[in-house]
Amino acid sequence: MKRERSTKVVATLGPASDTENKIRELFEAGADIFRLNLSHGDHEAVRQRHQKIRRIEEEVGRPIGILADLQGPKIRCGTFARGSEMLVRGQEFRFDSEDIPGDKSRVHVPVEAVFSAMTPGASILVNDGQIRLEVNEAGQDFARCRVIEGGRISDRKGINLPDVVLPLAALSDKDRDDLEFVCELGIDWLALSFVQRAGDIEEARQLANGRAAIMAKIEKPAALECFDSILDASDGIMVARGDLGVEMSVHEVPPVQKRLIRRCRAAAKPVIVATQMLESMITSPVPTRAEVSDVAQAVYEGADAIMLSAESAAGKHPTASVHMMHNVALSVERDPTFRQIMEASRTGIRETVTDAMTVAAREIAETTEVKAICCFTHSGTTGRLISRERPKRPLLILTPFPEIARRLCLLWGSHCVVTKPIDSFGEAVLDAATIARREEFGEKDDRVIILAGVPFNVPGSTNIIRIAELQSCEDGTA
């Protein structure tokens, strides 16, 4: 099942997309990767969704990526004696460690470590930034504040502290349990929430122990200050605009998104743009024009993937949401301006032999009549490097490892196929030609570029480019 677009679609599963038939419907509508949100649902529900995806994968004969998203150290207030209270601009309000129901003057915060990070003048945001307070005084177990923007505060609303780096462990006990569970299940990507520094990724990588690639979610201003080190420590990035737009001025998010996408592409690491992309489709069968433009902008910027959250997990129109994402990406990629942007934004990095080989493959594809670039990879590095080039021609990634094929489903332009083990370049050429025809990338008189390495089965050895005619390869006369 060959996609006619290069930008990937990530769909979150939930109550609205829980049956095997619905998941298959989402895949057929355009979903390439499925996200399992570990903030909701117990392990058994996650296991069942995982099993359904893998059954569909076997049925369609194409690798499907699975992204497990850890909850992370989300801070929430405690409960209120009356369920909620109205905060008025100018009043004093106190957050403290006293575990009793709150009232109009105070509420409990169960994470005591946050108080030591608070300083006078720091902002505290509640309920996605709808309520804003400023710290006047802070101690080891309290923060006395003044309300800047009032509103209704209720039980267990989320708290954001945009001005401080929180002294919290990157993974909670729940996160560690969830991580081990999903890695044992066999997921492909592990997303870490509220990453603040490169060190936050180290524990997750050690616990995953190679069983999943690590994706850092950029949700806090602190992460932007050390983004290059976070990018270096991660296998991929998610621009999670929901909390990011709460913790910094919302008008700053679009240029941040653009910069992060460019830096991810330069590093040849996949990047997802996420949160509130088609928010109105949670209830409406059609999105707003502004939402369509927002999705289109992420595609124009060269993001590897665009993601649906509540739209596909809990909305009334999950399939229509996926189909809309598919259609927007397809329309943008057919626009001549899109190709101009991709070509103008290339880095031209040639630091290694593999860099130079992938750049050369893309240039050959632009100047000759070839139908596809066939790339053999063991570790996935060659696939990432050729995807970074955003070539005009389809990218057929061939690997003998199902887990690598599933991870690379996230790459821009990738069509991943699990091959049999290959021992020679001649065998690789024949295999590439057979798969290219079978997967409908070309007919017998067409040519493809084949990118591989000798000696075979050695990661990082890409050193051969060949232009091959499909028919002559299969006849054994090439």
XYZ file of N, CA, C and O in Angstrom, residues 1-2 8 57 60-64 373-378 395-409 413-422 431-441:
204
model
N 0.858 -1.180 0.000
C 0.000 0.000 0.000
C 0.889 1.223 0.000
O 1.402 1.647 1.031
N 1.121 1.783 -1.175
C 2.050 2.898 -1.337
C 1.329 4.224 -1.141
O 0.313 4.495 -1.770
N 4.484 12.113 6.947
C 3.797 11.034 7.639
C 2.709 11.579 8.569
O 2.781 12.707 9.051
N -0.908 -4.944 10.760
C 0.385 -4.906 10.085
C 0.625 -6.205 9.312
O 1.056 -6.188 8.150
N -1.812 -6.332 6.208
C -1.517 -5.452 5.072
C -0.122 -5.690 4.511
O 0.202 -5.231 3.421
N 0.734 -6.393 5.272
C 2.070 -6.691 4.778
C 2.972 -5.494 4.685
O 3.854 -5.431 3.822
N 2.776 -4.530 5.583
C 3.597 -3.324 5.574
C 3.917 -2.921 7.011
O 3.032 -2.944 7.862
N 5.188 -2.564 7.322
C 5.523 -2.169 8.694
C 4.703 -0.956 9.150
O 4.485 -0.009 8.387
N 4.245 -0.995 10.390
C 3.506 0.113 10.990
C 4.218 0.498 12.285
O 4.455 -0.353 13.142
N 14.543 5.751 -5.260
C 15.845 5.504 -4.648
C 15.661 4.330 -3.692
O 14.886 4.405 -2.739
N 16.363 3.226 -3.957
C 16.290 2.035 -3.112
C 17.500 2.024 -2.183
O 18.645 1.998 -2.657
N 17.242 2.054 -0.892
C 18.301 2.216 0.093
C 18.321 1.013 1.031
O 17.319 0.719 1.688
N 19.442 0.296 1.079
C 19.606 -0.801 2.029
C 20.219 -0.255 3.322
O 21.169 0.527 3.280
N 19.663 -0.671 4.459
C 20.185 -0.175 5.734
C 20.050 -1.235 6.816
O 19.089 -2.011 6.825
N 21.026 -1.262 7.712
C 20.977 -2.153 8.870
C 20.601 -1.386 10.130
O 19.736 -1.809 10.882
N 11.335 7.114 -1.776
C 12.440 6.498 -1.055
C 12.002 5.122 -0.553
O 11.142 5.012 0.331
N 12.582 4.087 -1.121
C 12.272 2.699 -0.756
C 13.379 2.214 0.168
O 14.522 2.028 -0.256
N 13.050 2.056 1.463
C 14.045 1.651 2.465
C 13.910 0.152 2.722
O 12.839 -0.334 3.092
N 15.009 -0.564 2.529
C 15.025 -2.026 2.626
C 15.926 -2.447 3.778
O 17.080 -2.016 3.857
N 15.409 -3.292 4.663
C 16.195 -3.759 5.806
C 15.720 -5.152 6.199
O 14.528 -5.470 6.075
N 16.623 -5.998 6.694
C 16.198 -7.332 7.138
C 15.601 -7.342 8.540
O 15.164 -8.385 9.014
N 15.567 -6.182 9.201
C 15.132 -6.118 10.593
C 13.774 -5.428 10.717
O 13.667 -4.226 10.459
N 12.727 -6.153 11.133
C 11.399 -5.535 11.265
C 11.386 -4.334 12.197
O 10.689 -3.353 11.936
N 12.156 -4.395 13.294
C 12.135 -3.279 14.245
C 12.718 -2.004 13.632
O 12.251 -0.890 13.926
N 13.712 -2.135 12.759
C 14.284 -0.959 12.084
C 13.290 -0.420 11.068
O 13.079 0.798 10.955
N 12.644 -1.312 10.325
C 11.643 -0.879 9.341
C 10.520 -0.097 10.012
O 10.057 0.928 9.509
N 10.077 -0.569 11.172
C 8.984 0.115 11.883
C 9.416 1.493 12.361
O 8.657 2.450 12.273
N 10.637 1.592 12.887
C 11.113 2.908 13.348
C 11.223 3.888 12.193
O 10.892 5.068 12.323
N 11.690 3.395 11.050
C 11.917 4.283 9.915
C 10.626 4.674 9.205
O 10.646 5.522 8.316
N 9.495 4.064 9.592
C 8.205 4.500 9.048
C 7.946 5.974 9.327
O 7.134 6.605 8.653
N 9.107 10.613 3.520
C 9.306 9.975 2.224
C 9.568 8.488 2.247
O 9.675 7.861 1.194
N 9.664 7.883 3.430
C 10.082 6.478 3.493
C 8.939 5.524 3.175
O 7.800 5.724 3.570
N 9.266 4.481 2.409
C 8.382 3.326 2.212
C 9.242 2.137 2.610
O 10.169 1.745 1.890
N 8.967 1.566 3.781
C 9.848 0.563 4.367
C 9.384 -0.849 4.029
O 8.191 -1.146 4.085
N 10.357 -1.691 3.718
C 10.074 -3.088 3.387
C 11.090 -3.960 4.119
O 12.292 -3.678 4.122
N 10.594 -5.018 4.747
C 11.476 -5.984 5.410
C 11.906 -7.013 4.369
O 11.076 -7.669 3.738
N 13.219 -7.134 4.166
C 13.768 -8.051 3.171
C 14.338 -9.299 3.847
O 14.514 -9.335 5.065
N 14.658 -10.268 3.028
C 15.409 -11.414 3.542
C 16.860 -10.978 3.738
O 17.310 -9.984 3.141
N 17.641 -11.659 4.571
C 19.066 -11.330 4.716
C 19.784 -11.424 3.379
O 19.533 -12.337 2.585
N 20.672 -10.476 3.111
C 21.372 -10.395 1.827
C 22.873 -10.429 2.081
O 23.373 -9.764 2.991
N 17.208 -8.030 -5.484
C 16.157 -7.870 -4.478
C 15.483 -6.508 -4.605
O 14.252 -6.398 -4.552
N 16.283 -5.475 -4.797
C 15.731 -4.123 -4.932
C 14.828 -4.027 -6.153
O 13.739 -3.429 -6.092
N 15.257 -4.600 -7.264
C 14.452 -4.557 -8.490
C 13.134 -5.295 -8.308
O 12.066 -4.815 -8.716
N 13.196 -6.465 -7.693
C 11.976 -7.251 -7.471
C 10.992 -6.509 -6.576
O 9.790 -6.433 -6.868
N 11.506 -5.926 -5.494
C 10.634 -5.218 -4.545
C 10.077 -3.944 -5.171
O 8.894 -3.608 -4.981
N 10.897 -3.225 -5.941
C 10.429 -1.985 -6.570
C 9.252 -2.255 -7.503
O 8.275 -1.493 -7.526
N 9.305 -3.336 -8.247
C 8.182 -3.676 -9.128
C 6.980 -4.173 -8.329
O 5.841 -3.787 -8.598
N 7.245 -5.006 -7.336
C 6.153 -5.545 -6.534
C 5.413 -4.434 -5.781
O 4.194 -4.459 -5.658
N 6.156 -3.441 -5.284
C 5.556 -2.345 -4.514
C 5.072 -1.205 -5.409
O 4.727 -0.134 -4.922
N 5.090 -1.421 -6.725
C 4.551 -0.473 -7.713
C 5.318 0.835 -7.779
O 4.754 1.909 -7.962
N 6.654 0.733 -7.675
C 7.500 1.910 -7.843
C 8.046 2.014 -9.264
O 8.718 2.990 -9.590
